[in-house]
PDB file of C-alpha atoms and ligand atoms in Angstrom:
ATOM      1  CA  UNK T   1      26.104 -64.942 -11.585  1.00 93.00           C
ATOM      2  CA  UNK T   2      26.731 -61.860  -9.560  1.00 97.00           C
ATOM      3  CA  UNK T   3      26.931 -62.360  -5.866  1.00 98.00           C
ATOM      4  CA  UNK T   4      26.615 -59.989  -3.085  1.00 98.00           C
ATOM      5  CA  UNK T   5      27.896 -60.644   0.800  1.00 98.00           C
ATOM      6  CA  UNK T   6      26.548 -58.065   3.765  1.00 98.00           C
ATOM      7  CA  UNK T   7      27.659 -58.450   6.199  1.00 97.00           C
ATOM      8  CA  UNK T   8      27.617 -57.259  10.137  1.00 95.00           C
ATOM      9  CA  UNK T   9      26.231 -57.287  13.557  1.00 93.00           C
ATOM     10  CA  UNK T  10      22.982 -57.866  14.672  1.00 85.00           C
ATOM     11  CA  UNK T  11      20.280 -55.293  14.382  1.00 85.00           C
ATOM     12  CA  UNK T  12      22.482 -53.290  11.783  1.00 91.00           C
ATOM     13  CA  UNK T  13      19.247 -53.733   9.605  1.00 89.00           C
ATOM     14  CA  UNK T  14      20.961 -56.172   6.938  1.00 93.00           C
ATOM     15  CA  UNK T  15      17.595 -58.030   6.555  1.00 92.00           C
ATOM     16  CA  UNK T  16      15.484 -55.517   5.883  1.00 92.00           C
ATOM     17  CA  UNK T  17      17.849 -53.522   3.321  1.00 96.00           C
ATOM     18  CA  UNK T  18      18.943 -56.991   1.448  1.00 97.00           C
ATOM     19  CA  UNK T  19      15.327 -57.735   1.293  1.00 96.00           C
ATOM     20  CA  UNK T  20      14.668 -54.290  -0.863  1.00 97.00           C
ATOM     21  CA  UNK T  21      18.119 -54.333  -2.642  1.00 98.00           C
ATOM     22  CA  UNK T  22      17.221 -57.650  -4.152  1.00 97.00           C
ATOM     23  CA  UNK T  23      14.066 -56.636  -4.833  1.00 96.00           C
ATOM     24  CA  UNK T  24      15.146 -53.852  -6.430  1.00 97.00           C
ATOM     25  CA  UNK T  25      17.894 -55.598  -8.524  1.00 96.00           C
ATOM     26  CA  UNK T  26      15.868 -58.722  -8.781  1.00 95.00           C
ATOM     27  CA  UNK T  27      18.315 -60.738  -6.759  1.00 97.00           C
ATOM     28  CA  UNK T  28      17.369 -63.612  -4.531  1.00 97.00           C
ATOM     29  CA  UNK T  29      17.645 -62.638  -1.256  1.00 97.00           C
ATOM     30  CA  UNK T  30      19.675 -64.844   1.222  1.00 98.00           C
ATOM     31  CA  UNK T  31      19.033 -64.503   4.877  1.00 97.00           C
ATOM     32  CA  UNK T  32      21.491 -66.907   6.674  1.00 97.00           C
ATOM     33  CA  UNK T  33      20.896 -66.183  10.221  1.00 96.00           C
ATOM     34  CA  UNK T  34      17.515 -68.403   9.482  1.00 97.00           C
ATOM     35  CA  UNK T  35      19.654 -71.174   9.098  1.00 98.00           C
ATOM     36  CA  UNK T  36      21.129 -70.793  12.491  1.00 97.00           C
ATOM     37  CA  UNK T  37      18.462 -69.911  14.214  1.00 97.00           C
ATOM     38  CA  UNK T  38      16.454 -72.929  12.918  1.00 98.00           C
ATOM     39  CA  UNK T  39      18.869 -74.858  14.294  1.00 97.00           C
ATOM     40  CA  UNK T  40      18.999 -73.219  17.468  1.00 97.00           C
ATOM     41  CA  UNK T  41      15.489 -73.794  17.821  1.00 97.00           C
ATOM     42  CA  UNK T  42      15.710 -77.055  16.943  1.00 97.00           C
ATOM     43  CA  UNK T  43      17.874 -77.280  20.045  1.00 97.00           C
ATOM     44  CA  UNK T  44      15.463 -75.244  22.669  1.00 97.00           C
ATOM     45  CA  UNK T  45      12.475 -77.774  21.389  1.00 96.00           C
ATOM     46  CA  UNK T  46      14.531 -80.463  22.097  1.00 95.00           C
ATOM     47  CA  UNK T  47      15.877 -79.115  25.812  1.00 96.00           C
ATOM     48  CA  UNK T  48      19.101 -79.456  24.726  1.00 96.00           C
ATOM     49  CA  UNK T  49      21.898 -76.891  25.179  1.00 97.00           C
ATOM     50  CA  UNK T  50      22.772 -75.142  22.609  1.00 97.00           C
ATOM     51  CA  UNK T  51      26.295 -74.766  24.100  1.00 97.00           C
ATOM     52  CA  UNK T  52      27.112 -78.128  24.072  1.00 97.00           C
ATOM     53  CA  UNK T  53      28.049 -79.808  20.817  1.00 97.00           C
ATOM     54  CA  UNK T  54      27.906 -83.435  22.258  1.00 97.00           C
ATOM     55  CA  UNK T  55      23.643 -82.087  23.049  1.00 96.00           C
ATOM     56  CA  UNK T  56      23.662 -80.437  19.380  1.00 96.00           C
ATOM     57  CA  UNK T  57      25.571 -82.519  17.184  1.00 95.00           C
ATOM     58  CA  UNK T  58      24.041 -85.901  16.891  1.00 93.00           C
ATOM     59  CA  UNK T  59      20.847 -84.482  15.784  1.00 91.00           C
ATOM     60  CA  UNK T  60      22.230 -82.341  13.025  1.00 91.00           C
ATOM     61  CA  UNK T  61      21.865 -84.760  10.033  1.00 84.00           C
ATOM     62  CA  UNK T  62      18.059 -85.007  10.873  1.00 88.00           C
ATOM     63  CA  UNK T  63      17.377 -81.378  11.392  1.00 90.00           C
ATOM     64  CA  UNK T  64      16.590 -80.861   7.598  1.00 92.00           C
ATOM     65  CA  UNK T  65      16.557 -77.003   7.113  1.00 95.00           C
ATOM     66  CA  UNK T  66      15.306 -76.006   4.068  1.00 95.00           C
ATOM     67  CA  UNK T  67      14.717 -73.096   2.731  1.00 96.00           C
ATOM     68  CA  UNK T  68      11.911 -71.538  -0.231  1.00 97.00           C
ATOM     69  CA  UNK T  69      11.911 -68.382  -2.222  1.00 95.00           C
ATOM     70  CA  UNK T  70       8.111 -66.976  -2.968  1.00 92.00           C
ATOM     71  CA  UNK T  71       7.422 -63.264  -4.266  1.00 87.00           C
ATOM     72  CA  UNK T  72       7.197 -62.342  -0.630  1.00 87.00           C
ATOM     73  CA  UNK T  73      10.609 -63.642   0.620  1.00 91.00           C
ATOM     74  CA  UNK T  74      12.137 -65.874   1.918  1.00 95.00           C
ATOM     75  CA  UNK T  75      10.836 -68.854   4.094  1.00 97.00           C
ATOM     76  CA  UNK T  76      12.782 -71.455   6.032  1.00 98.00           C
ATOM     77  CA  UNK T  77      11.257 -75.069   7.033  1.00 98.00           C
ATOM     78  CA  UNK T  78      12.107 -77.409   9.770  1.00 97.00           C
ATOM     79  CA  UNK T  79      11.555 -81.366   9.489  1.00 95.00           C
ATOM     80  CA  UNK T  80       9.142 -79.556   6.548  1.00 96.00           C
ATOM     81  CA  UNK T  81       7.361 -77.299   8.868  1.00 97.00           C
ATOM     82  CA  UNK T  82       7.622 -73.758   8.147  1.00 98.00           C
ATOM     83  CA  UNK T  83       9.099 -72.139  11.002  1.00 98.00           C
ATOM     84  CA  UNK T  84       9.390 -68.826   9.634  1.00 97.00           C
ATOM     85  CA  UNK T  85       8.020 -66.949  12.614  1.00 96.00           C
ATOM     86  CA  UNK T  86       9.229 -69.179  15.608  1.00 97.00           C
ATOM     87  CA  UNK T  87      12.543 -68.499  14.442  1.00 97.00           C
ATOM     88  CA  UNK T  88      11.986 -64.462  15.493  1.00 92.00           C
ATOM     89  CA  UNK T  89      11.591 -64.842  19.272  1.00 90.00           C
ATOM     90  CA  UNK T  90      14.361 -63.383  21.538  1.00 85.00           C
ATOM     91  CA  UNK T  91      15.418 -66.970  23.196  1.00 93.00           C
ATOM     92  CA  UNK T  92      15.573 -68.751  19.226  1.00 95.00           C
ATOM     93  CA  UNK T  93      18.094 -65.737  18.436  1.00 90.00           C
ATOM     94  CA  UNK T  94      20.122 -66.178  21.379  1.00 91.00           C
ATOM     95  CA  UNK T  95      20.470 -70.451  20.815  1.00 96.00           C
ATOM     96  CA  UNK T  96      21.459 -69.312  17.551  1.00 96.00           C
ATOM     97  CA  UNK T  97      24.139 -67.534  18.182  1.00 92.00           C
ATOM     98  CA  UNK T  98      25.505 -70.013  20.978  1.00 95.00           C
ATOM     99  CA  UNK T  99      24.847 -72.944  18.189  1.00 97.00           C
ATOM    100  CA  UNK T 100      26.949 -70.894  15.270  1.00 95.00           C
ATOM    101  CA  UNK T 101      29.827 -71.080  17.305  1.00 94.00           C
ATOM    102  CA  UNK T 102      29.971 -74.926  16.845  1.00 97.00           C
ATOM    103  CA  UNK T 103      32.596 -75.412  13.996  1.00 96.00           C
ATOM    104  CA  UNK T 104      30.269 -78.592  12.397  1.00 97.00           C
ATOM    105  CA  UNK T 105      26.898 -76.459  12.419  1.00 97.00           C
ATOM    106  CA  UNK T 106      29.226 -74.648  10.355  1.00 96.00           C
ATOM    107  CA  UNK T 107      30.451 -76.399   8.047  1.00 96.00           C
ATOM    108  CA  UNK T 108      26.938 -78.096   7.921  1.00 96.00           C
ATOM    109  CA  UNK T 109      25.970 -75.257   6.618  1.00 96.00           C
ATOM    110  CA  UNK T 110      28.184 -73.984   4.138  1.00 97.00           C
ATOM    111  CA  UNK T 111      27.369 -76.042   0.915  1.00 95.00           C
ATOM    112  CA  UNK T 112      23.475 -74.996   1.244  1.00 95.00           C
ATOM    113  CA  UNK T 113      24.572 -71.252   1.008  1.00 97.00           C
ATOM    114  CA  UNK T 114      27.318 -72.089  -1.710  1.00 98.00           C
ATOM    115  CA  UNK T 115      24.959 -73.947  -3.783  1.00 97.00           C
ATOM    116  CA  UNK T 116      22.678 -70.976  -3.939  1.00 96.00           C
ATOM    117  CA  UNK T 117      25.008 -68.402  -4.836  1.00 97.00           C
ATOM    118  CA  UNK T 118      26.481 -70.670  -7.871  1.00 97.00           C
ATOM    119  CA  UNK T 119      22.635 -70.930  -9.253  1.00 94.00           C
ATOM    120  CA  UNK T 120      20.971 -67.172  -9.015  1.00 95.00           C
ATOM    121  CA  UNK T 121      22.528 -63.817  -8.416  1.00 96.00           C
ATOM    122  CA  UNK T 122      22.376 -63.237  -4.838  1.00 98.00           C
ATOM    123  CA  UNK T 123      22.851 -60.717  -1.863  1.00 98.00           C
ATOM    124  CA  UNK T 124      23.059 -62.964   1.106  1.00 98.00           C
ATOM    125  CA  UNK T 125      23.366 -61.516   4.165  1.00 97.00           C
ATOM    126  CA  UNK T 126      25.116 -62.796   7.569  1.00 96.00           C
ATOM    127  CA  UNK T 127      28.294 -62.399   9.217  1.00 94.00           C
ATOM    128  CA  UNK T 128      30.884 -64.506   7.591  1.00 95.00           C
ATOM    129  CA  UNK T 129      29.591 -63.946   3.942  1.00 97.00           C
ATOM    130  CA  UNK T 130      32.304 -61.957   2.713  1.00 97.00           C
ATOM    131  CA  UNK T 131      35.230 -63.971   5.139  1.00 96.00           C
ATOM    132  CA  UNK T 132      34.320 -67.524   4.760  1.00 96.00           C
ATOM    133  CA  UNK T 133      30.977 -68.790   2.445  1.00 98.00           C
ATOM    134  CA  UNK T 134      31.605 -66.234  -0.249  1.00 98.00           C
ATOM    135  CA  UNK T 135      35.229 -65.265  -0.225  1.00 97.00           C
ATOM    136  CA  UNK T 136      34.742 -64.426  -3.828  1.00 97.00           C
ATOM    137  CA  UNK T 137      31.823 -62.346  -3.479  1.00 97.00           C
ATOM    138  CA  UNK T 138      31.613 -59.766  -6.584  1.00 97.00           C
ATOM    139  CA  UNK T 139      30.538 -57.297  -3.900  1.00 98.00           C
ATOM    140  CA  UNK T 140      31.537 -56.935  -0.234  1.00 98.00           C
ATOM    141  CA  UNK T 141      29.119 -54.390   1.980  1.00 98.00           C
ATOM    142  CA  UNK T 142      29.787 -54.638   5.880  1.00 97.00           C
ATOM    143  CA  UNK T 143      26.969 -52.868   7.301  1.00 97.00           C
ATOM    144  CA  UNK T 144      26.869 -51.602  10.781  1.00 95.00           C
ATOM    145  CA  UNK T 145      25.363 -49.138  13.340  1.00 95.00           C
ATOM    146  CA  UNK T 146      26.046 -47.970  16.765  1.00 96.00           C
ATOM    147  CA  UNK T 147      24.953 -50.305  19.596  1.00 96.00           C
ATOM    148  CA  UNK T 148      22.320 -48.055  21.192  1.00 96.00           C
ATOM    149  CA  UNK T 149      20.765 -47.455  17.911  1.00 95.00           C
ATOM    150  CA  UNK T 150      20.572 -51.087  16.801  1.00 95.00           C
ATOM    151  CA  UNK T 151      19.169 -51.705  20.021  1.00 95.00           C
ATOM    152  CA  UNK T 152      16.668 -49.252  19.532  1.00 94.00           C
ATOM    153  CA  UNK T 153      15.251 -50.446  16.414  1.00 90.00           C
ATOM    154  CA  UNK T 154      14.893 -53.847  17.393  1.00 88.00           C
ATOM    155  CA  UNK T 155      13.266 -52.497  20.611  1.00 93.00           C
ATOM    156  CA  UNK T 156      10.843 -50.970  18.122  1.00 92.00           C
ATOM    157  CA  UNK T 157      10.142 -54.253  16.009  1.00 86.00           C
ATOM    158  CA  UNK T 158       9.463 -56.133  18.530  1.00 87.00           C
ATOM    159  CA  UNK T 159       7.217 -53.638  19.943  1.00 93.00           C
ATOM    160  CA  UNK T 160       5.161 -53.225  16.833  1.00 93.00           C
ATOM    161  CA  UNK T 161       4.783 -56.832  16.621  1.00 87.00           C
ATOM    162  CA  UNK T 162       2.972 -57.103  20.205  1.00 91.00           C
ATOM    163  CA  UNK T 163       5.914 -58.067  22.089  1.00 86.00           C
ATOM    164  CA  UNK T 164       6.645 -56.542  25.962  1.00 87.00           C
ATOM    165  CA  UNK T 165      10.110 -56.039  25.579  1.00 88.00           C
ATOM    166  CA  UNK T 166      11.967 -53.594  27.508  1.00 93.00           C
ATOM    167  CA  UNK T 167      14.714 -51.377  25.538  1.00 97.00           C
ATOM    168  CA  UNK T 168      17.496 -52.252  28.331  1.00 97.00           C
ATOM    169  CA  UNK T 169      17.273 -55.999  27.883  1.00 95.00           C
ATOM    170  CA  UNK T 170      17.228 -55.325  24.250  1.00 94.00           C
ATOM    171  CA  UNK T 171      20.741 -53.286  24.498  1.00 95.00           C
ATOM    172  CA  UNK T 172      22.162 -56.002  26.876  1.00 95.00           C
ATOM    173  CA  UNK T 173      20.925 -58.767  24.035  1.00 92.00           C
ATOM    174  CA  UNK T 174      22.294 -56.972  21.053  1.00 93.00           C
ATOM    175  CA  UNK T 175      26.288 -56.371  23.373  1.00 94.00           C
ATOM    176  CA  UNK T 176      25.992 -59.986  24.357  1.00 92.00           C
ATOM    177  CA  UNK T 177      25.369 -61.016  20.781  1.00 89.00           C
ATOM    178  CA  UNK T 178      28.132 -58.979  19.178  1.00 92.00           C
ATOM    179  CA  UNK T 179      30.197 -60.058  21.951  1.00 93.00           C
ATOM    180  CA  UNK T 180      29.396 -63.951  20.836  1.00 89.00           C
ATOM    181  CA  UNK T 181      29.645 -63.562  17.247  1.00 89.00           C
ATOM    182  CA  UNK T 182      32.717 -61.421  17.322  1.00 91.00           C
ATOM    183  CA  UNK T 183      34.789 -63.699  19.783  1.00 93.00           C
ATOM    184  CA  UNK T 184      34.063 -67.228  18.316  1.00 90.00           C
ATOM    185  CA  UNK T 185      36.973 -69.103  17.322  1.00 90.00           C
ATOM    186  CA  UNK T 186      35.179 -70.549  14.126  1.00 89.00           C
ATOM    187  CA  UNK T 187      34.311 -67.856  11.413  1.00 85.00           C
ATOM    188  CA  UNK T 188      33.955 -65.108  13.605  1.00 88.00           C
ATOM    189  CA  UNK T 189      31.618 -61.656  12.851  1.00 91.00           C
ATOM    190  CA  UNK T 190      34.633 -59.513  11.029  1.00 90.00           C
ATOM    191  CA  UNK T 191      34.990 -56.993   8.275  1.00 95.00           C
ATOM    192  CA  UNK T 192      36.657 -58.654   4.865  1.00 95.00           C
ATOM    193  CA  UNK T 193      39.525 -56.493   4.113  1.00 95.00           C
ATOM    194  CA  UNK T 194      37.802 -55.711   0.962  1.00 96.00           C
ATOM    195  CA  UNK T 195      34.067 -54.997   2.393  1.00 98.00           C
ATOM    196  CA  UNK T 196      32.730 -51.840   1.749  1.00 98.00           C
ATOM    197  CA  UNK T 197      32.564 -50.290   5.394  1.00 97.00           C
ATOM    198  CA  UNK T 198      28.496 -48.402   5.563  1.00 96.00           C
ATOM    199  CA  UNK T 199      27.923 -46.982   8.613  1.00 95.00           C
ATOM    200  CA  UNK T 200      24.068 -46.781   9.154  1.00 94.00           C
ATOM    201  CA  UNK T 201      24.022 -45.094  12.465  1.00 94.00           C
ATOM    202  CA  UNK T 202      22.785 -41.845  10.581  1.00 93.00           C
ATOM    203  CA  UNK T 203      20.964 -42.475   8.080  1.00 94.00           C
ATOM    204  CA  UNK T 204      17.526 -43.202   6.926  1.00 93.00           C
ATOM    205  CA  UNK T 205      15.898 -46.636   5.502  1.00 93.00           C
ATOM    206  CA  UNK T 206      15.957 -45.524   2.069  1.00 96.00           C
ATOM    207  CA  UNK T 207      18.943 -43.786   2.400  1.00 96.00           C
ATOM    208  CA  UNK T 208      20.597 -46.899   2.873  1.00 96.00           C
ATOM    209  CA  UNK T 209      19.159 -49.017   0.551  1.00 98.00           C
ATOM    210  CA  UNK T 210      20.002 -46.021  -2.118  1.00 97.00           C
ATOM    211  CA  UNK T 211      23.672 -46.292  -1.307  1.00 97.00           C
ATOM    212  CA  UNK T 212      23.944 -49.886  -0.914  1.00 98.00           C
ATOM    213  CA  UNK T 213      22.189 -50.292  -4.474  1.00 97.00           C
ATOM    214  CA  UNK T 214      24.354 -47.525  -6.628  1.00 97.00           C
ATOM    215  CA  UNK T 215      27.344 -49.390  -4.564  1.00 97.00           C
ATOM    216  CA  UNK T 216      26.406 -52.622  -6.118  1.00 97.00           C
ATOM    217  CA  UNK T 217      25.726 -51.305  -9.459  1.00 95.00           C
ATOM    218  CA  UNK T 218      29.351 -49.450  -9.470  1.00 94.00           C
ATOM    219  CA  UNK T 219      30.861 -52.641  -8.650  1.00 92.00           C
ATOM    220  CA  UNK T 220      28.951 -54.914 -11.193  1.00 89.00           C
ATOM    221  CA  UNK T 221      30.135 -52.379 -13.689  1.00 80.00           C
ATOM    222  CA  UNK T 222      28.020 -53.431 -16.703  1.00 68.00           C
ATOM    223  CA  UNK T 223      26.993 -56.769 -15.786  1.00 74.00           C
ATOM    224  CA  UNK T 224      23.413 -55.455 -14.445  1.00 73.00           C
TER     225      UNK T 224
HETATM  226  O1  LIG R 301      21.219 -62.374  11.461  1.00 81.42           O
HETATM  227  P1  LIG R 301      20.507 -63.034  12.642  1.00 81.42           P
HETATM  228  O2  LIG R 301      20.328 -62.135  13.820  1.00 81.42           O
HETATM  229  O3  LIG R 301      19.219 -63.681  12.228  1.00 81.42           O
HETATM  230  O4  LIG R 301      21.512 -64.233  13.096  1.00 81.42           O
HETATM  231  C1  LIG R 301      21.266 -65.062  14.200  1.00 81.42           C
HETATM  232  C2  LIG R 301      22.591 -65.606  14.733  1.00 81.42           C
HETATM  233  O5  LIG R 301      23.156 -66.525  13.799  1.00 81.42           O
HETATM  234  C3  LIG R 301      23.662 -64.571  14.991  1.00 81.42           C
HETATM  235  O6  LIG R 301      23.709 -64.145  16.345  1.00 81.42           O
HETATM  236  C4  LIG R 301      24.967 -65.250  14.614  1.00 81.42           C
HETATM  237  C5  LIG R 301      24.563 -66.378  13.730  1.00 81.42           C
HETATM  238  N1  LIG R 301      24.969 -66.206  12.329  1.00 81.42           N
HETATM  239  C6  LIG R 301      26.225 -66.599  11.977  1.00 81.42           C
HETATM  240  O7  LIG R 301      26.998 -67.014  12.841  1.00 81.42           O
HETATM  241  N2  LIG R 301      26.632 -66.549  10.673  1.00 81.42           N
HETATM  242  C7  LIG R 301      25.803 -66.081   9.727  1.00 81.42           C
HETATM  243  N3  LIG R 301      26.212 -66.050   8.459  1.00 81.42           N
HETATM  244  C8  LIG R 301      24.503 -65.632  10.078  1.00 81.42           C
HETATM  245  C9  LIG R 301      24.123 -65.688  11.396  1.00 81.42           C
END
């Protein structure tokens, strides 16, 4: 099995770009923020605060995240309800990022993500891929961007999907975030010291996703 870790910070456009990639190779595609944010929302529905493990914790073993693989992608269920869409609004992304820096949510979630990388050939993308779930990932990619530009694009997401968003919130989102995942004690956002460094700030979609594929494919040597 070949397995792929990309990671980096939020907005850097890992999603989209695994989600062609492993089209394109005919990898599964592995978005592990959806675990996190599940079980931040989990949290919100509840009213309790994400922040505080002793709120989080004891309802962990009956959160039941699950997650299915169709032709179109990736979907992620709650308690069996597909919560593929209520995982996308601003306040679900923010709980998620204040529940991931609970060591147990964690750990909770670490065998689901090992389990599917020992089964399919994967490109999984998150921000402790490469560091912790996947240390021996055949391929490292850390993908980033500059701030204002991540910003930007997931001002324009948002926008196209109906939302009223307004690009400074956005920008103070996206610093707060990479301020949260960077500075956690437990598995913080970090480059592996073997990670392919892309810097996306630049360059187009496609452009991208070419590089990131002839990466992989140079790395695989053979094995694709
Ligand atoms: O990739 P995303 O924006 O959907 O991730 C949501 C949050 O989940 C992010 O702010 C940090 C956390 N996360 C994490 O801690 N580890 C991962 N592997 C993936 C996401």
């Amino acid at each position: 099995m070949i397995s792929v870790a990309l990671d980096g910070p939020a907005g850097a456009g890992k999603s989209t770009i695994a989600r062609e990639v492993a089209r394109r190779l005919g990898f599964l595609h592995v978005d592990t923020g959806a675990l996190y944010r599940a079980i931040g929302l989990d949290a919100l529905r509840r009213g309790a605060d994400p922040a505080n493990p002793e709120e989080v914790l004891p309802f962990l073993e009956d959160t039941r995240v699950s997650l299915k693989f169709t032709g179109e992608g990736q979907r992620i269920y709650l308690r069996g309800e597909d919560v593929s869409e209520a995982i996308r609004i601003p306040q679900a992304s923010m709980a998620a990022s204040t529940v991931s820096a609970i060591p147990e949510v964690r750990t909770f979630l670490l065998e689901l993500q090992r389990e599917l990388a020992r089964n399919h050939n994967v490109i999984m993308d998150g921000r402790d891929i490469g560091t912790v779930v996947l240390p021996q990932a055949d391929v490292k990619i850390f993908l980033t961007a500059d701030p204002k530009e991540r910003a930007m694009r997931r001002y324009k997401e948002l926008v196209a999907k109906g939302s009223t968003a307004d690009y400074d919130t956005v920008l103070r989102e996206v610093q707060r975030r990479d301020y949260n995942d960077s500075h956690r004690a437990a598995a913080p956002l970090c480059q592996a010291e073997d990670a392919w460094l892309c810097d996306t700030t630049d360059l187009t979609l496609e452009g991208v996703i070419q590089a990131v594929v002839e990466h992989i494919r140079q790395k695989s040597e053979g094995a694709l």
